[in-house]
């Protein structure tokens, strides 16, 4: 299983030293702006100004606001991916599929709660954006492997990930459903779809 996930595991690209410095400056500026003003403060103009780089530098490196947000989320996502591949059980290898899936969703929901606005923006910036993000591809592959004993594990993995979509969970929170109920609901879905 680790071999399949290693193929999907995202590694930061090699880059020139000046490009790496600019990337760091832009991400630090974006992080400060988000901390101070939320998602609304993350405009390409504001980030470029705060980072002391040209607007073109931000566009070339990140494309648009959703690319910038994805880059902000990248480090935390990579940490979770590496824990899945290299960490100890139950999140890492060595535990039964159901336990691994429950550990993944517990960790993912913590990540989602901490970064809900950013994840929501990255998932909804354009139609289908959620499914093109490298992290989604990794999460999907991981869950499809865990669902291997069930019919159509690829579809089941998508169904499981549907339960943690940022837009859905933002709406549930707005309706007064707290993270405890969300976690319990996701655990119920995992119990129904992942082979023990």
PDB file of C-alpha atoms in Angstrom:
ATOM      1  CA  UNK A   1       0.000   0.000   0.000  1.00  0.00           C
ATOM      2  CA  UNK A   2       2.760   2.484   0.839  1.00  0.00           C
ATOM      3  CA  UNK A   3       4.174   2.162  -2.686  1.00  0.00           C
ATOM      4  CA  UNK A   4       0.900   3.354  -4.210  1.00  0.00           C
ATOM      5  CA  UNK A   5       0.668   6.281  -1.797  1.00  0.00           C
ATOM      6  CA  UNK A   6       4.313   7.196  -2.320  1.00  0.00           C
ATOM      7  CA  UNK A   7       3.533   7.659  -6.011  1.00  0.00           C
ATOM      8  CA  UNK A   8       0.862  10.205  -5.114  1.00  0.00           C
ATOM      9  CA  UNK A   9       2.675  11.842  -2.182  1.00  0.00           C
ATOM     10  CA  UNK A  10       3.451  15.411  -3.117  1.00  0.00           C
ATOM     11  CA  UNK A  11       6.984  16.637  -2.769  1.00  0.00           C
ATOM     12  CA  UNK A  12       7.910  20.308  -2.981  1.00  0.00           C
ATOM     13  CA  UNK A  13       9.434  21.120  -6.364  1.00  0.00           C
ATOM     14  CA  UNK A  14      13.102  22.052  -6.653  1.00  0.00           C
ATOM     15  CA  UNK A  15      13.458  25.782  -7.298  1.00  0.00           C
ATOM     16  CA  UNK A  16      16.081  28.473  -7.653  1.00  0.00           C
ATOM     17  CA  UNK A  17      17.168  30.225  -4.454  1.00  0.00           C
ATOM     18  CA  UNK A  18      15.604  33.568  -5.455  1.00  0.00           C
ATOM     19  CA  UNK A  19      12.344  31.877  -6.395  1.00  0.00           C
ATOM     20  CA  UNK A  20      12.327  30.035  -3.057  1.00  0.00           C
ATOM     21  CA  UNK A  21      12.881  33.319  -1.180  1.00  0.00           C
ATOM     22  CA  UNK A  22      10.047  35.006  -3.084  1.00  0.00           C
ATOM     23  CA  UNK A  23       7.763  32.027  -2.465  1.00  0.00           C
ATOM     24  CA  UNK A  24       8.515  32.202   1.268  1.00  0.00           C
ATOM     25  CA  UNK A  25       7.937  35.972   1.358  1.00  0.00           C
ATOM     26  CA  UNK A  26       4.626  35.647  -0.475  1.00  0.00           C
ATOM     27  CA  UNK A  27       3.376  32.811   1.757  1.00  0.00           C
ATOM     28  CA  UNK A  28       4.412  34.624   4.939  1.00  0.00           C
ATOM     29  CA  UNK A  29       2.629  37.762   3.714  1.00  0.00           C
ATOM     30  CA  UNK A  30      -0.479  35.774   2.811  1.00  0.00           C
ATOM     31  CA  UNK A  31      -0.470  34.093   6.196  1.00  0.00           C
ATOM     32  CA  UNK A  32      -0.231  37.461   7.985  1.00  0.00           C
ATOM     33  CA  UNK A  33      -3.028  38.940   5.880  1.00  0.00           C
ATOM     34  CA  UNK A  34      -5.243  35.911   6.505  1.00  0.00           C
ATOM     35  CA  UNK A  35      -4.572  36.028  10.249  1.00  0.00           C
ATOM     36  CA  UNK A  36      -5.408  39.725  10.372  1.00  0.00           C
ATOM     37  CA  UNK A  37      -8.338  39.862   7.956  1.00  0.00           C
ATOM     38  CA  UNK A  38      -9.523  36.394   6.978  1.00  0.00           C
ATOM     39  CA  UNK A  39     -10.068  35.135   3.448  1.00  0.00           C
ATOM     40  CA  UNK A  40     -11.338  38.532   2.252  1.00  0.00           C
ATOM     41  CA  UNK A  41      -7.902  40.052   2.919  1.00  0.00           C
ATOM     42  CA  UNK A  42      -6.182  37.580   0.586  1.00  0.00           C
ATOM     43  CA  UNK A  43      -6.172  39.522  -2.670  1.00  0.00           C
ATOM     44  CA  UNK A  44      -3.269  39.111  -5.057  1.00  0.00           C
ATOM     45  CA  UNK A  45      -2.657  42.881  -4.894  1.00  0.00           C
ATOM     46  CA  UNK A  46      -2.553  42.929  -1.102  1.00  0.00           C
ATOM     47  CA  UNK A  47      -0.303  39.876  -0.891  1.00  0.00           C
ATOM     48  CA  UNK A  48       2.141  41.274  -3.457  1.00  0.00           C
ATOM     49  CA  UNK A  49       2.255  44.611  -1.635  1.00  0.00           C
ATOM     50  CA  UNK A  50       2.748  42.952   1.771  1.00  0.00           C
ATOM     51  CA  UNK A  51       5.475  40.654   0.404  1.00  0.00           C
ATOM     52  CA  UNK A  52       7.259  43.450  -1.419  1.00  0.00           C
ATOM     53  CA  UNK A  53       7.089  41.674  -4.786  1.00  0.00           C
ATOM     54  CA  UNK A  54       5.360  42.472  -8.044  1.00  0.00           C
ATOM     55  CA  UNK A  55       1.827  41.281  -8.684  1.00  0.00           C
ATOM     56  CA  UNK A  56       3.177  39.312 -11.667  1.00  0.00           C
ATOM     57  CA  UNK A  57       5.438  37.328  -9.326  1.00  0.00           C
ATOM     58  CA  UNK A  58       2.408  36.201  -7.341  1.00  0.00           C
ATOM     59  CA  UNK A  59       0.424  35.333 -10.489  1.00  0.00           C
ATOM     60  CA  UNK A  60       3.302  33.417 -12.095  1.00  0.00           C
ATOM     61  CA  UNK A  61       3.986  31.394  -8.960  1.00  0.00           C
ATOM     62  CA  UNK A  62       0.452  30.767  -7.673  1.00  0.00           C
ATOM     63  CA  UNK A  63      -1.893  31.576 -10.553  1.00  0.00           C
ATOM     64  CA  UNK A  64      -4.708  33.087  -8.537  1.00  0.00           C
ATOM     65  CA  UNK A  65      -6.164  33.344  -5.060  1.00  0.00           C
ATOM     66  CA  UNK A  66      -7.058  29.646  -4.930  1.00  0.00           C
ATOM     67  CA  UNK A  67      -3.486  28.675  -5.885  1.00  0.00           C
ATOM     68  CA  UNK A  68      -2.197  30.916  -3.124  1.00  0.00           C
ATOM     69  CA  UNK A  69      -4.579  29.325  -0.623  1.00  0.00           C
ATOM     70  CA  UNK A  70      -3.552  25.830  -1.736  1.00  0.00           C
ATOM     71  CA  UNK A  71       0.086  26.743  -1.132  1.00  0.00           C
ATOM     72  CA  UNK A  72      -0.780  28.025   2.357  1.00  0.00           C
ATOM     73  CA  UNK A  73      -2.424  24.687   3.138  1.00  0.00           C
ATOM     74  CA  UNK A  74       0.300  22.588   1.521  1.00  0.00           C
ATOM     75  CA  UNK A  75       2.629  22.160   4.508  1.00  0.00           C
ATOM     76  CA  UNK A  76      -0.080  20.907   6.870  1.00  0.00           C
ATOM     77  CA  UNK A  77      -1.444  18.575   4.199  1.00  0.00           C
ATOM     78  CA  UNK A  78       2.034  17.200   3.536  1.00  0.00           C
ATOM     79  CA  UNK A  79       2.525  16.520   7.266  1.00  0.00           C
ATOM     80  CA  UNK A  80      -0.691  14.500   7.342  1.00  0.00           C
ATOM     81  CA  UNK A  81       0.247  12.637   4.159  1.00  0.00           C
ATOM     82  CA  UNK A  82       3.638  11.700   5.576  1.00  0.00           C
ATOM     83  CA  UNK A  83       2.029  10.485   8.812  1.00  0.00           C
ATOM     84  CA  UNK A  84      -0.244   8.236   6.742  1.00  0.00           C
ATOM     85  CA  UNK A  85       2.674   6.756   4.806  1.00  0.00           C
ATOM     86  CA  UNK A  86       5.438   6.711   7.426  1.00  0.00           C
ATOM     87  CA  UNK A  87       3.770   7.207  10.819  1.00  0.00           C
ATOM     88  CA  UNK A  88       2.757   4.714  13.435  1.00  0.00           C
ATOM     89  CA  UNK A  89      -0.629   3.007  13.608  1.00  0.00           C
ATOM     90  CA  UNK A  90      -3.490   3.625  13.544  1.00  0.00           C
ATOM     91  CA  UNK A  91      -2.925   6.611  11.212  1.00  0.00           C
ATOM     92  CA  UNK A  92       0.134   5.002   9.635  1.00  0.00           C
ATOM     93  CA  UNK A  93       0.572   1.425   8.423  1.00  0.00           C
ATOM     94  CA  UNK A  94      -0.024  -1.527  10.701  1.00  0.00           C
ATOM     95  CA  UNK A  95      -3.646  -1.070  11.807  1.00  0.00           C
ATOM     96  CA  UNK A  96      -6.813  -2.578  10.307  1.00  0.00           C
ATOM     97  CA  UNK A  97      -8.481  -0.573   7.512  1.00  0.00           C
ATOM     98  CA  UNK A  98     -11.383   0.674   9.643  1.00  0.00           C
ATOM     99  CA  UNK A  99      -9.054   1.939  12.392  1.00  0.00           C
ATOM    100  CA  UNK A 100      -6.821   3.649   9.833  1.00  0.00           C
ATOM    101  CA  UNK A 101      -9.809   5.323   8.190  1.00  0.00           C
ATOM    102  CA  UNK A 102     -11.142   6.526  11.545  1.00  0.00           C
ATOM    103  CA  UNK A 103      -7.687   7.882  12.469  1.00  0.00           C
ATOM    104  CA  UNK A 104      -7.421   9.645   9.097  1.00  0.00           C
ATOM    105  CA  UNK A 105     -10.807  11.327   9.470  1.00  0.00           C
ATOM    106  CA  UNK A 106     -10.050  12.327  13.051  1.00  0.00           C
ATOM    107  CA  UNK A 107      -6.818  14.005  11.896  1.00  0.00           C
ATOM    108  CA  UNK A 108      -8.452  15.480   8.794  1.00  0.00           C
ATOM    109  CA  UNK A 109     -11.366  16.967  10.737  1.00  0.00           C
ATOM    110  CA  UNK A 110      -8.905  18.614  13.124  1.00  0.00           C
ATOM    111  CA  UNK A 111      -7.113  20.087  10.108  1.00  0.00           C
ATOM    112  CA  UNK A 112     -10.447  21.159   8.590  1.00  0.00           C
ATOM    113  CA  UNK A 113     -11.630  22.821  11.801  1.00  0.00           C
ATOM    114  CA  UNK A 114      -8.346  24.746  12.058  1.00  0.00           C
ATOM    115  CA  UNK A 115      -8.391  25.903   8.413  1.00  0.00           C
ATOM    116  CA  UNK A 116     -12.050  25.782   7.355  1.00  0.00           C
ATOM    117  CA  UNK A 117     -12.171  29.109   5.504  1.00  0.00           C
ATOM    118  CA  UNK A 118      -8.971  28.414   3.575  1.00  0.00           C
ATOM    119  CA  UNK A 119      -9.957  24.841   2.689  1.00  0.00           C
ATOM    120  CA  UNK A 120     -13.409  26.032   1.636  1.00  0.00           C
ATOM    121  CA  UNK A 121     -11.907  28.638  -0.668  1.00  0.00           C
ATOM    122  CA  UNK A 122      -9.456  26.135  -2.180  1.00  0.00           C
ATOM    123  CA  UNK A 123     -12.273  23.641  -2.807  1.00  0.00           C
ATOM    124  CA  UNK A 124     -14.807  26.079  -4.262  1.00  0.00           C
ATOM    125  CA  UNK A 125     -12.655  28.585  -6.185  1.00  0.00           C
ATOM    126  CA  UNK A 126     -13.736  27.040  -9.490  1.00  0.00           C
ATOM    127  CA  UNK A 127     -16.038  24.177 -10.501  1.00  0.00           C
ATOM    128  CA  UNK A 128     -14.324  20.915  -9.631  1.00  0.00           C
ATOM    129  CA  UNK A 129     -11.404  22.644  -7.885  1.00  0.00           C
ATOM    130  CA  UNK A 130     -11.597  20.268  -4.929  1.00  0.00           C
ATOM    131  CA  UNK A 131     -10.912  17.238  -7.085  1.00  0.00           C
ATOM    132  CA  UNK A 132      -7.876  18.744  -8.834  1.00  0.00           C
ATOM    133  CA  UNK A 133      -5.984  19.562  -5.632  1.00  0.00           C
ATOM    134  CA  UNK A 134      -3.087  17.155  -5.144  1.00  0.00           C
ATOM    135  CA  UNK A 135      -4.053  16.493  -1.537  1.00  0.00           C
ATOM    136  CA  UNK A 136      -7.523  15.288  -2.597  1.00  0.00           C
ATOM    137  CA  UNK A 137      -5.910  12.813  -4.999  1.00  0.00           C
ATOM    138  CA  UNK A 138      -3.788  11.488  -2.126  1.00  0.00           C
ATOM    139  CA  UNK A 139      -6.711  11.274   0.346  1.00  0.00           C
ATOM    140  CA  UNK A 140      -8.817   9.512  -2.288  1.00  0.00           C
ATOM    141  CA  UNK A 141      -6.117   6.947  -3.089  1.00  0.00           C
ATOM    142  CA  UNK A 142      -5.537   6.246   0.607  1.00  0.00           C
ATOM    143  CA  UNK A 143      -9.225   5.628   1.238  1.00  0.00           C
ATOM    144  CA  UNK A 144      -9.682   3.562  -1.926  1.00  0.00           C
ATOM    145  CA  UNK A 145      -6.895   1.281  -0.698  1.00  0.00           C
ATOM    146  CA  UNK A 146      -8.586   1.008   2.713  1.00  0.00           C
ATOM    147  CA  UNK A 147     -11.905   0.155   0.994  1.00  0.00           C
ATOM    148  CA  UNK A 148     -10.306  -2.519  -1.200  1.00  0.00           C
ATOM    149  CA  UNK A 149     -12.484  -5.275   0.266  1.00  0.00           C
ATOM    150  CA  UNK A 150     -15.711  -3.526  -0.822  1.00  0.00           C
ATOM    151  CA  UNK A 151     -17.305  -3.222  -4.263  1.00  0.00           C
ATOM    152  CA  UNK A 152     -16.128  -0.113  -6.170  1.00  0.00           C
ATOM    153  CA  UNK A 153     -13.594   1.224  -3.661  1.00  0.00           C
ATOM    154  CA  UNK A 154     -12.864   4.275  -5.839  1.00  0.00           C
ATOM    155  CA  UNK A 155     -16.462   5.451  -5.583  1.00  0.00           C
ATOM    156  CA  UNK A 156     -16.591   4.672  -1.873  1.00  0.00           C
ATOM    157  CA  UNK A 157     -13.485   6.808  -1.325  1.00  0.00           C
ATOM    158  CA  UNK A 158     -15.207   9.751  -3.040  1.00  0.00           C
ATOM    159  CA  UNK A 159     -18.338   9.171  -0.950  1.00  0.00           C
ATOM    160  CA  UNK A 160     -16.297   9.165   2.257  1.00  0.00           C
ATOM    161  CA  UNK A 161     -14.514  12.375   1.282  1.00  0.00           C
ATOM    162  CA  UNK A 162     -17.863  13.966   0.509  1.00  0.00           C
ATOM    163  CA  UNK A 163     -18.595  13.854   4.244  1.00  0.00           C
ATOM    164  CA  UNK A 164     -15.655  16.174   4.944  1.00  0.00           C
ATOM    165  CA  UNK A 165     -16.173  18.697   2.142  1.00  0.00           C
ATOM    166  CA  UNK A 166     -15.468  22.156   3.553  1.00  0.00           C
ATOM    167  CA  UNK A 167     -18.561  23.757   2.006  1.00  0.00           C
ATOM    168  CA  UNK A 168     -20.825  21.067   3.504  1.00  0.00           C
ATOM    169  CA  UNK A 169     -19.271  21.354   6.943  1.00  0.00           C
ATOM    170  CA  UNK A 170     -19.378  25.161   6.923  1.00  0.00           C
ATOM    171  CA  UNK A 171     -23.096  24.882   6.225  1.00  0.00           C
ATOM    172  CA  UNK A 172     -23.576  22.305   8.999  1.00  0.00           C
ATOM    173  CA  UNK A 173     -21.785  24.603  11.451  1.00  0.00           C
ATOM    174  CA  UNK A 174     -23.994  27.514  10.315  1.00  0.00           C
ATOM    175  CA  UNK A 175     -27.030  25.336  11.093  1.00  0.00           C
ATOM    176  CA  UNK A 176     -25.766  24.790  14.635  1.00  0.00           C
ATOM    177  CA  UNK A 177     -24.282  21.325  14.179  1.00  0.00           C
ATOM    178  CA  UNK A 178     -21.018  21.329  16.118  1.00  0.00           C
ATOM    179  CA  UNK A 179     -17.748  19.577  15.358  1.00  0.00           C
ATOM    180  CA  UNK A 180     -18.595  16.797  17.829  1.00  0.00           C
ATOM    181  CA  UNK A 181     -21.713  15.859  15.864  1.00  0.00           C
ATOM    182  CA  UNK A 182     -19.822  16.167  12.591  1.00  0.00           C
ATOM    183  CA  UNK A 183     -17.113  13.801  13.881  1.00  0.00           C
ATOM    184  CA  UNK A 184     -19.732  11.311  15.081  1.00  0.00           C
ATOM    185  CA  UNK A 185     -21.511  11.424  11.723  1.00  0.00           C
ATOM    186  CA  UNK A 186     -18.297  10.868   9.788  1.00  0.00           C
ATOM    187  CA  UNK A 187     -17.404   7.930  12.054  1.00  0.00           C
ATOM    188  CA  UNK A 188     -20.814   6.405  11.283  1.00  0.00           C
ATOM    189  CA  UNK A 189     -20.166   6.749   7.551  1.00  0.00           C
ATOM    190  CA  UNK A 190     -16.726   5.168   7.953  1.00  0.00           C
ATOM    191  CA  UNK A 191     -18.265   2.255   9.896  1.00  0.00           C
ATOM    192  CA  UNK A 192     -20.760   1.697   7.084  1.00  0.00           C
ATOM    193  CA  UNK A 193     -18.324   1.896   4.171  1.00  0.00           C
ATOM    194  CA  UNK A 194     -14.929   0.613   5.305  1.00  0.00           C
ATOM    195  CA  UNK A 195     -14.376  -3.107   5.801  1.00  0.00           C
ATOM    196  CA  UNK A 196     -13.439  -3.856   9.442  1.00  0.00           C
TER     197      UNK A 196
END
